[in-house]
Amino acid sequence: MTHCSMDTLRQHVLLSALTDGQFFSLMKKARLLQLLAGEHLFNQGEEAKRFYIVLQGSIKFFRLTSGGREIVINVFGEQDPVGEAAMFMTEQHYPAHATAVKSATVLSICSQDYLELLHQSYESCFGILGSLASRLKRSIGDIETLTQQSAAHRVAHFILSLIDESEQEGVEVKLPATKQLIASRLAMQPETLSRVMRDFKEKGLLDVHGGHLTIFSVAGLQRLIQ
């Protein structure tokens, strides 16, 4: 790993509260994994011996219904942790499947090693509690958006989640996944997502170039979710 990558990891919410000695001890046992598109990181029900931090690419977190239909829970991007909550479950099994959307690089960390460090550091415990609380808050907000809001509201909310709130116009955004996967994440058909995107384009809010967006009016998208 590069020095820059290590510096970035050192600031990660799950690692920043560790002492330098604890951090480097954990990194010595960590592994870098290279995943191809569609390759599984772990499967639902599998024993959660490790958790992961996405360094590059994106990871799809999903469950399968009894009929085999895929329900996307989230798509994790760079610096997002994956599978960390399973450490604190009674049976410690992954609650869903995780698969690389495209080629991805993830850091694999032993859950037991990390838990032993938590026993030594109250600051680290509060760090991961903050991470889990933030994840829970986002999940509650996502559930409300998916069950109560229109397709346009859901798409606008998703696009705004990809940018910094301080940015206002001419913002370039790379979509973290395919449009089909994003549509599944937003509980809509791909045709509905395409229709909403065309409508936004006609209103002068954004332009679409394959997997890239140029947002002309952040304020305009924000008005759609108010």
mmCIF file with all atom_site columns, C-alpha atoms in Angstrom, residues 60-198:
data_model
loop_
_atom_site.group_PDB
_atom_site.id
_atom_site.type_symbol
_atom_site.label_atom_id
_atom_site.label_alt_id
_atom_site.label_comp_id
_atom_site.label_asym_id
_atom_site.label_entity_id
_atom_site.label_seq_id
_atom_site.pdbx_PDB_ins_code
_atom_site.Cartn_x
_atom_site.Cartn_y
_atom_site.Cartn_z
_atom_site.occupancy
_atom_site.B_iso_or_equiv
_atom_site.pdbx_formal_charge
_atom_site.auth_seq_id
_atom_site.auth_comp_id
_atom_site.auth_asym_id
_atom_site.auth_atom_id
_atom_site.pdbx_PDB_model_num
ATOM 1   C CA . LYS A 1 60  ? -22.865 -4.374  -3.781  1.00 0.00 ? 60  LYS A CA 1
ATOM 2   C CA . PHE A 1 61  ? -24.536 -5.446  -0.515  1.00 0.00 ? 61  PHE A CA 1
ATOM 3   C CA . PHE A 1 62  ? -27.703 -7.443  -1.208  1.00 0.00 ? 62  PHE A CA 1
ATOM 4   C CA . ARG A 1 63  ? -30.067 -10.185 -0.126  1.00 0.00 ? 63  ARG A CA 1
ATOM 5   C CA . LEU A 1 64  ? -31.932 -12.780 -2.194  1.00 0.00 ? 64  LEU A CA 1
ATOM 6   C CA . THR A 1 65  ? -35.633 -13.464 -1.758  1.00 0.00 ? 65  THR A CA 1
ATOM 7   C CA . SER A 1 66  ? -36.973 -17.025 -1.585  1.00 0.00 ? 66  SER A CA 1
ATOM 8   C CA . GLY A 1 67  ? -37.844 -16.630 -5.261  1.00 0.00 ? 67  GLY A CA 1
ATOM 9   C CA . GLY A 1 68  ? -34.284 -15.681 -6.156  1.00 0.00 ? 68  GLY A CA 1
ATOM 10  C CA . ARG A 1 69  ? -34.940 -11.960 -6.665  1.00 0.00 ? 69  ARG A CA 1
ATOM 11  C CA . GLU A 1 70  ? -32.060 -9.697  -5.699  1.00 0.00 ? 70  GLU A CA 1
ATOM 12  C CA . ILE A 1 71  ? -32.765 -6.852  -3.267  1.00 0.00 ? 71  ILE A CA 1
ATOM 13  C CA . VAL A 1 72  ? -29.930 -4.329  -3.147  1.00 0.00 ? 72  VAL A CA 1
ATOM 14  C CA . ILE A 1 73  ? -29.452 -2.923  0.354   1.00 0.00 ? 73  ILE A CA 1
ATOM 15  C CA . ASN A 1 74  ? -26.550 -0.621  -0.444  1.00 0.00 ? 74  ASN A CA 1
ATOM 16  C CA . VAL A 1 75  ? -23.622 0.009   -2.765  1.00 0.00 ? 75  VAL A CA 1
ATOM 17  C CA . PHE A 1 76  ? -20.441 0.778   -0.839  1.00 0.00 ? 76  PHE A CA 1
ATOM 18  C CA . GLY A 1 77  ? -17.711 2.966   -2.339  1.00 0.00 ? 77  GLY A CA 1
ATOM 19  C CA . GLU A 1 78  ? -14.226 4.084   -1.394  1.00 0.00 ? 78  GLU A CA 1
ATOM 20  C CA . GLN A 1 79  ? -13.544 4.271   2.359   1.00 0.00 ? 79  GLN A CA 1
ATOM 21  C CA . ASP A 1 80  ? -16.842 2.578   3.227   1.00 0.00 ? 80  ASP A CA 1
ATOM 22  C CA . PRO A 1 81  ? -16.646 -0.318  5.707   1.00 0.00 ? 81  PRO A CA 1
ATOM 23  C CA . VAL A 1 82  ? -18.370 -3.568  4.744   1.00 0.00 ? 82  VAL A CA 1
ATOM 24  C CA . GLY A 1 83  ? -19.439 -6.311  7.150   1.00 0.00 ? 83  GLY A CA 1
ATOM 25  C CA . GLU A 1 84  ? -18.242 -4.564  10.304  1.00 0.00 ? 84  GLU A CA 1
ATOM 26  C CA . ALA A 1 85  ? -21.635 -4.734  12.049  1.00 0.00 ? 85  ALA A CA 1
ATOM 27  C CA . ALA A 1 86  ? -21.524 -8.541  11.991  1.00 0.00 ? 86  ALA A CA 1
ATOM 28  C CA . MET A 1 87  ? -18.759 -8.433  14.637  1.00 0.00 ? 87  MET A CA 1
ATOM 29  C CA . PHE A 1 88  ? -21.335 -7.391  17.209  1.00 0.00 ? 88  PHE A CA 1
ATOM 30  C CA . MET A 1 89  ? -24.087 -9.838  16.305  1.00 0.00 ? 89  MET A CA 1
ATOM 31  C CA . THR A 1 90  ? -24.741 -12.753 18.647  1.00 0.00 ? 90  THR A CA 1
ATOM 32  C CA . GLU A 1 91  ? -24.065 -15.406 16.009  1.00 0.00 ? 91  GLU A CA 1
ATOM 33  C CA . GLN A 1 92  ? -21.577 -13.273 14.025  1.00 0.00 ? 92  GLN A CA 1
ATOM 34  C CA . HIS A 1 93  ? -22.738 -14.189 10.541  1.00 0.00 ? 93  HIS A CA 1
ATOM 35  C CA . TYR A 1 94  ? -22.964 -11.848 7.561   1.00 0.00 ? 94  TYR A CA 1
ATOM 36  C CA . PRO A 1 95  ? -26.576 -10.650 7.130   1.00 0.00 ? 95  PRO A CA 1
ATOM 37  C CA . ALA A 1 96  ? -26.306 -10.313 3.332   1.00 0.00 ? 96  ALA A CA 1
ATOM 38  C CA . HIS A 1 97  ? -24.181 -11.074 0.281   1.00 0.00 ? 97  HIS A CA 1
ATOM 39  C CA . ALA A 1 98  ? -21.360 -8.747  -0.848  1.00 0.00 ? 98  ALA A CA 1
ATOM 40  C CA . THR A 1 99  ? -20.120 -8.720  -4.450  1.00 0.00 ? 99  THR A CA 1
ATOM 41  C CA . ALA A 1 100 ? -17.819 -6.458  -6.453  1.00 0.00 ? 100 ALA A CA 1
ATOM 42  C CA . VAL A 1 101 ? -19.776 -4.311  -8.903  1.00 0.00 ? 101 VAL A CA 1
ATOM 43  C CA . LYS A 1 102 ? -16.642 -3.783  -11.002 1.00 0.00 ? 102 LYS A CA 1
ATOM 44  C CA . SER A 1 103 ? -13.037 -4.673  -10.240 1.00 0.00 ? 103 SER A CA 1
ATOM 45  C CA . ALA A 1 104 ? -12.365 -3.557  -6.675  1.00 0.00 ? 104 ALA A CA 1
ATOM 46  C CA . THR A 1 105 ? -9.637  -3.430  -4.046  1.00 0.00 ? 105 THR A CA 1
ATOM 47  C CA . VAL A 1 106 ? -10.558 -3.961  -0.409  1.00 0.00 ? 106 VAL A CA 1
ATOM 48  C CA . LEU A 1 107 ? -8.626  -4.174  2.839   1.00 0.00 ? 107 LEU A CA 1
ATOM 49  C CA . SER A 1 108 ? -9.492  -7.286  4.829   1.00 0.00 ? 108 SER A CA 1
ATOM 50  C CA . ILE A 1 109 ? -9.144  -7.017  8.624   1.00 0.00 ? 109 ILE A CA 1
ATOM 51  C CA . CYS A 1 110 ? -9.484  -9.820  11.176  1.00 0.00 ? 110 CYS A CA 1
ATOM 52  C CA . SER A 1 111 ? -12.544 -9.119  13.340  1.00 0.00 ? 111 SER A CA 1
ATOM 53  C CA . GLN A 1 112 ? -11.091 -10.889 16.375  1.00 0.00 ? 112 GLN A CA 1
ATOM 54  C CA . ASP A 1 113 ? -7.881  -8.820  16.239  1.00 0.00 ? 113 ASP A CA 1
ATOM 55  C CA . TYR A 1 114 ? -9.948  -5.640  16.018  1.00 0.00 ? 114 TYR A CA 1
ATOM 56  C CA . LEU A 1 115 ? -12.240 -6.627  18.897  1.00 0.00 ? 115 LEU A CA 1
ATOM 57  C CA . GLU A 1 116 ? -9.231  -7.298  21.109  1.00 0.00 ? 116 GLU A CA 1
ATOM 58  C CA . LEU A 1 117 ? -8.045  -3.729  20.436  1.00 0.00 ? 117 LEU A CA 1
ATOM 59  C CA . LEU A 1 118 ? -11.485 -2.372  21.320  1.00 0.00 ? 118 LEU A CA 1
ATOM 60  C CA . HIS A 1 119 ? -11.162 -3.968  24.737  1.00 0.00 ? 119 HIS A CA 1
ATOM 61  C CA . GLN A 1 120 ? -8.035  -1.845  25.225  1.00 0.00 ? 120 GLN A CA 1
ATOM 62  C CA . SER A 1 121 ? -9.469  1.458   24.017  1.00 0.00 ? 121 SER A CA 1
ATOM 63  C CA . TYR A 1 122 ? -12.678 3.269   25.001  1.00 0.00 ? 122 TYR A CA 1
ATOM 64  C CA . GLU A 1 123 ? -12.005 5.813   22.223  1.00 0.00 ? 123 GLU A CA 1
ATOM 65  C CA . SER A 1 124 ? -12.070 3.052   19.602  1.00 0.00 ? 124 SER A CA 1
ATOM 66  C CA . CYS A 1 125 ? -15.342 1.747   21.003  1.00 0.00 ? 125 CYS A CA 1
ATOM 67  C CA . PHE A 1 126 ? -16.937 5.182   20.667  1.00 0.00 ? 126 PHE A CA 1
ATOM 68  C CA . GLY A 1 127 ? -15.525 5.466   17.148  1.00 0.00 ? 127 GLY A CA 1
ATOM 69  C CA . ILE A 1 128 ? -17.226 2.336   15.904  1.00 0.00 ? 128 ILE A CA 1
ATOM 70  C CA . LEU A 1 129 ? -20.421 3.200   17.816  1.00 0.00 ? 129 LEU A CA 1
ATOM 71  C CA . GLY A 1 130 ? -20.471 6.491   15.926  1.00 0.00 ? 130 GLY A CA 1
ATOM 72  C CA . SER A 1 131 ? -19.984 4.663   12.627  1.00 0.00 ? 131 SER A CA 1
ATOM 73  C CA . LEU A 1 132 ? -22.798 2.211   13.326  1.00 0.00 ? 132 LEU A CA 1
ATOM 74  C CA . ALA A 1 133 ? -25.118 4.981   14.529  1.00 0.00 ? 133 ALA A CA 1
ATOM 75  C CA . SER A 1 134 ? -24.432 6.972   11.360  1.00 0.00 ? 134 SER A CA 1
ATOM 76  C CA . ARG A 1 135 ? -25.103 3.884   9.228   1.00 0.00 ? 135 ARG A CA 1
ATOM 77  C CA . LEU A 1 136 ? -28.373 3.271   11.085  1.00 0.00 ? 136 LEU A CA 1
ATOM 78  C CA . LYS A 1 137 ? -29.458 6.891   10.617  1.00 0.00 ? 137 LYS A CA 1
ATOM 79  C CA . ARG A 1 138 ? -28.787 6.676   6.868   1.00 0.00 ? 138 ARG A CA 1
ATOM 80  C CA . SER A 1 139 ? -30.684 3.384   6.641   1.00 0.00 ? 139 SER A CA 1
ATOM 81  C CA . ILE A 1 140 ? -33.723 4.854   8.371   1.00 0.00 ? 140 ILE A CA 1
ATOM 82  C CA . GLY A 1 141 ? -33.624 7.818   6.018   1.00 0.00 ? 141 GLY A CA 1
ATOM 83  C CA . ASP A 1 142 ? -33.316 5.490   3.019   1.00 0.00 ? 142 ASP A CA 1
ATOM 84  C CA . ILE A 1 143 ? -36.305 3.431   4.130   1.00 0.00 ? 143 ILE A CA 1
ATOM 85  C CA . GLU A 1 144 ? -38.419 6.567   4.486   1.00 0.00 ? 144 GLU A CA 1
ATOM 86  C CA . THR A 1 145 ? -37.344 7.801   1.051   1.00 0.00 ? 145 THR A CA 1
ATOM 87  C CA . LEU A 1 146 ? -38.008 4.459   -0.657  1.00 0.00 ? 146 LEU A CA 1
ATOM 88  C CA . THR A 1 147 ? -41.438 3.918   0.892   1.00 0.00 ? 147 THR A CA 1
ATOM 89  C CA . GLN A 1 148 ? -42.905 7.415   0.900   1.00 0.00 ? 148 GLN A CA 1
ATOM 90  C CA . GLN A 1 149 ? -41.336 9.457   -1.896  1.00 0.00 ? 149 GLN A CA 1
ATOM 91  C CA . SER A 1 150 ? -41.810 9.697   -5.661  1.00 0.00 ? 150 SER A CA 1
ATOM 92  C CA . ALA A 1 151 ? -39.334 8.316   -8.198  1.00 0.00 ? 151 ALA A CA 1
ATOM 93  C CA . ALA A 1 152 ? -38.056 11.834  -8.956  1.00 0.00 ? 152 ALA A CA 1
ATOM 94  C CA . HIS A 1 153 ? -37.494 12.499  -5.248  1.00 0.00 ? 153 HIS A CA 1
ATOM 95  C CA . ARG A 1 154 ? -35.589 9.216   -4.832  1.00 0.00 ? 154 ARG A CA 1
ATOM 96  C CA . VAL A 1 155 ? -33.329 9.846   -7.828  1.00 0.00 ? 155 VAL A CA 1
ATOM 97  C CA . ALA A 1 156 ? -32.609 13.444  -6.777  1.00 0.00 ? 156 ALA A CA 1
ATOM 98  C CA . HIS A 1 157 ? -31.845 12.310  -3.233  1.00 0.00 ? 157 HIS A CA 1
ATOM 99  C CA . PHE A 1 158 ? -29.450 9.642   -4.544  1.00 0.00 ? 158 PHE A CA 1
ATOM 100 C CA . ILE A 1 159 ? -27.591 12.055  -6.843  1.00 0.00 ? 159 ILE A CA 1
ATOM 101 C CA . LEU A 1 160 ? -27.212 14.620  -4.060  1.00 0.00 ? 160 LEU A CA 1
ATOM 102 C CA . SER A 1 161 ? -25.750 11.923  -1.797  1.00 0.00 ? 161 SER A CA 1
ATOM 103 C CA . LEU A 1 162 ? -22.832 11.621  -4.247  1.00 0.00 ? 162 LEU A CA 1
ATOM 104 C CA . ILE A 1 163 ? -21.636 15.220  -3.923  1.00 0.00 ? 163 ILE A CA 1
ATOM 105 C CA . ASP A 1 164 ? -20.441 17.657  -1.305  1.00 0.00 ? 164 ASP A CA 1
ATOM 106 C CA . GLU A 1 165 ? -23.200 19.912  0.012   1.00 0.00 ? 165 GLU A CA 1
ATOM 107 C CA . SER A 1 166 ? -21.077 23.014  -0.654  1.00 0.00 ? 166 SER A CA 1
ATOM 108 C CA . GLU A 1 167 ? -20.977 22.368  -4.416  1.00 0.00 ? 167 GLU A CA 1
ATOM 109 C CA . GLN A 1 168 ? -23.634 24.195  -6.411  1.00 0.00 ? 168 GLN A CA 1
ATOM 110 C CA . GLU A 1 169 ? -23.210 23.950  -10.188 1.00 0.00 ? 169 GLU A CA 1
ATOM 111 C CA . GLY A 1 170 ? -21.063 22.380  -12.884 1.00 0.00 ? 170 GLY A CA 1
ATOM 112 C CA . VAL A 1 171 ? -20.400 19.397  -10.610 1.00 0.00 ? 171 VAL A CA 1
ATOM 113 C CA . GLU A 1 172 ? -18.980 16.291  -12.282 1.00 0.00 ? 172 GLU A CA 1
ATOM 114 C CA . VAL A 1 173 ? -20.177 13.007  -10.766 1.00 0.00 ? 173 VAL A CA 1
ATOM 115 C CA . LYS A 1 174 ? -19.231 9.428   -11.601 1.00 0.00 ? 174 LYS A CA 1
ATOM 116 C CA . LEU A 1 175 ? -22.040 6.985   -10.912 1.00 0.00 ? 175 LEU A CA 1
ATOM 117 C CA . PRO A 1 176 ? -20.858 4.314   -8.434  1.00 0.00 ? 176 PRO A CA 1
ATOM 118 C CA . ALA A 1 177 ? -22.681 1.485   -10.216 1.00 0.00 ? 177 ALA A CA 1
ATOM 119 C CA . THR A 1 178 ? -24.616 0.603   -13.360 1.00 0.00 ? 178 THR A CA 1
ATOM 120 C CA . LYS A 1 179 ? -27.977 2.248   -13.935 1.00 0.00 ? 179 LYS A CA 1
ATOM 121 C CA . GLN A 1 180 ? -29.668 -1.137  -13.511 1.00 0.00 ? 180 GLN A CA 1
ATOM 122 C CA . LEU A 1 181 ? -28.066 -1.597  -10.094 1.00 0.00 ? 181 LEU A CA 1
ATOM 123 C CA . ILE A 1 182 ? -28.887 1.980   -9.056  1.00 0.00 ? 182 ILE A CA 1
ATOM 124 C CA . ALA A 1 183 ? -32.499 1.443   -10.106 1.00 0.00 ? 183 ALA A CA 1
ATOM 125 C CA . SER A 1 184 ? -32.654 -1.695  -7.972  1.00 0.00 ? 184 SER A CA 1
ATOM 126 C CA . ARG A 1 185 ? -31.172 0.223   -5.033  1.00 0.00 ? 185 ARG A CA 1
ATOM 127 C CA . LEU A 1 186 ? -33.892 2.882   -5.464  1.00 0.00 ? 186 LEU A CA 1
ATOM 128 C CA . ALA A 1 187 ? -36.683 0.280   -5.730  1.00 0.00 ? 187 ALA A CA 1
ATOM 129 C CA . MET A 1 188 ? -37.651 1.133   -9.307  1.00 0.00 ? 188 MET A CA 1
ATOM 130 C CA . GLN A 1 189 ? -37.370 -0.296  -12.793 1.00 0.00 ? 189 GLN A CA 1
ATOM 131 C CA . PRO A 1 190 ? -34.376 0.758   -14.972 1.00 0.00 ? 190 PRO A CA 1
ATOM 132 C CA . GLU A 1 191 ? -36.859 2.299   -17.428 1.00 0.00 ? 191 GLU A CA 1
ATOM 133 C CA . THR A 1 192 ? -38.217 4.523   -14.646 1.00 0.00 ? 192 THR A CA 1
ATOM 134 C CA . LEU A 1 193 ? -34.713 5.681   -13.718 1.00 0.00 ? 193 LEU A CA 1
ATOM 135 C CA . SER A 1 194 ? -33.962 6.513   -17.361 1.00 0.00 ? 194 SER A CA 1
ATOM 136 C CA . ARG A 1 195 ? -37.245 8.431   -17.663 1.00 0.00 ? 195 ARG A CA 1
ATOM 137 C CA . VAL A 1 196 ? -36.496 10.491  -14.549 1.00 0.00 ? 196 VAL A CA 1
ATOM 138 C CA . MET A 1 197 ? -32.962 11.227  -15.780 1.00 0.00 ? 197 MET A CA 1
ATOM 139 C CA . ARG A 1 198 ? -34.352 12.417  -19.142 1.00 0.00 ? 198 ARG A CA 1
#
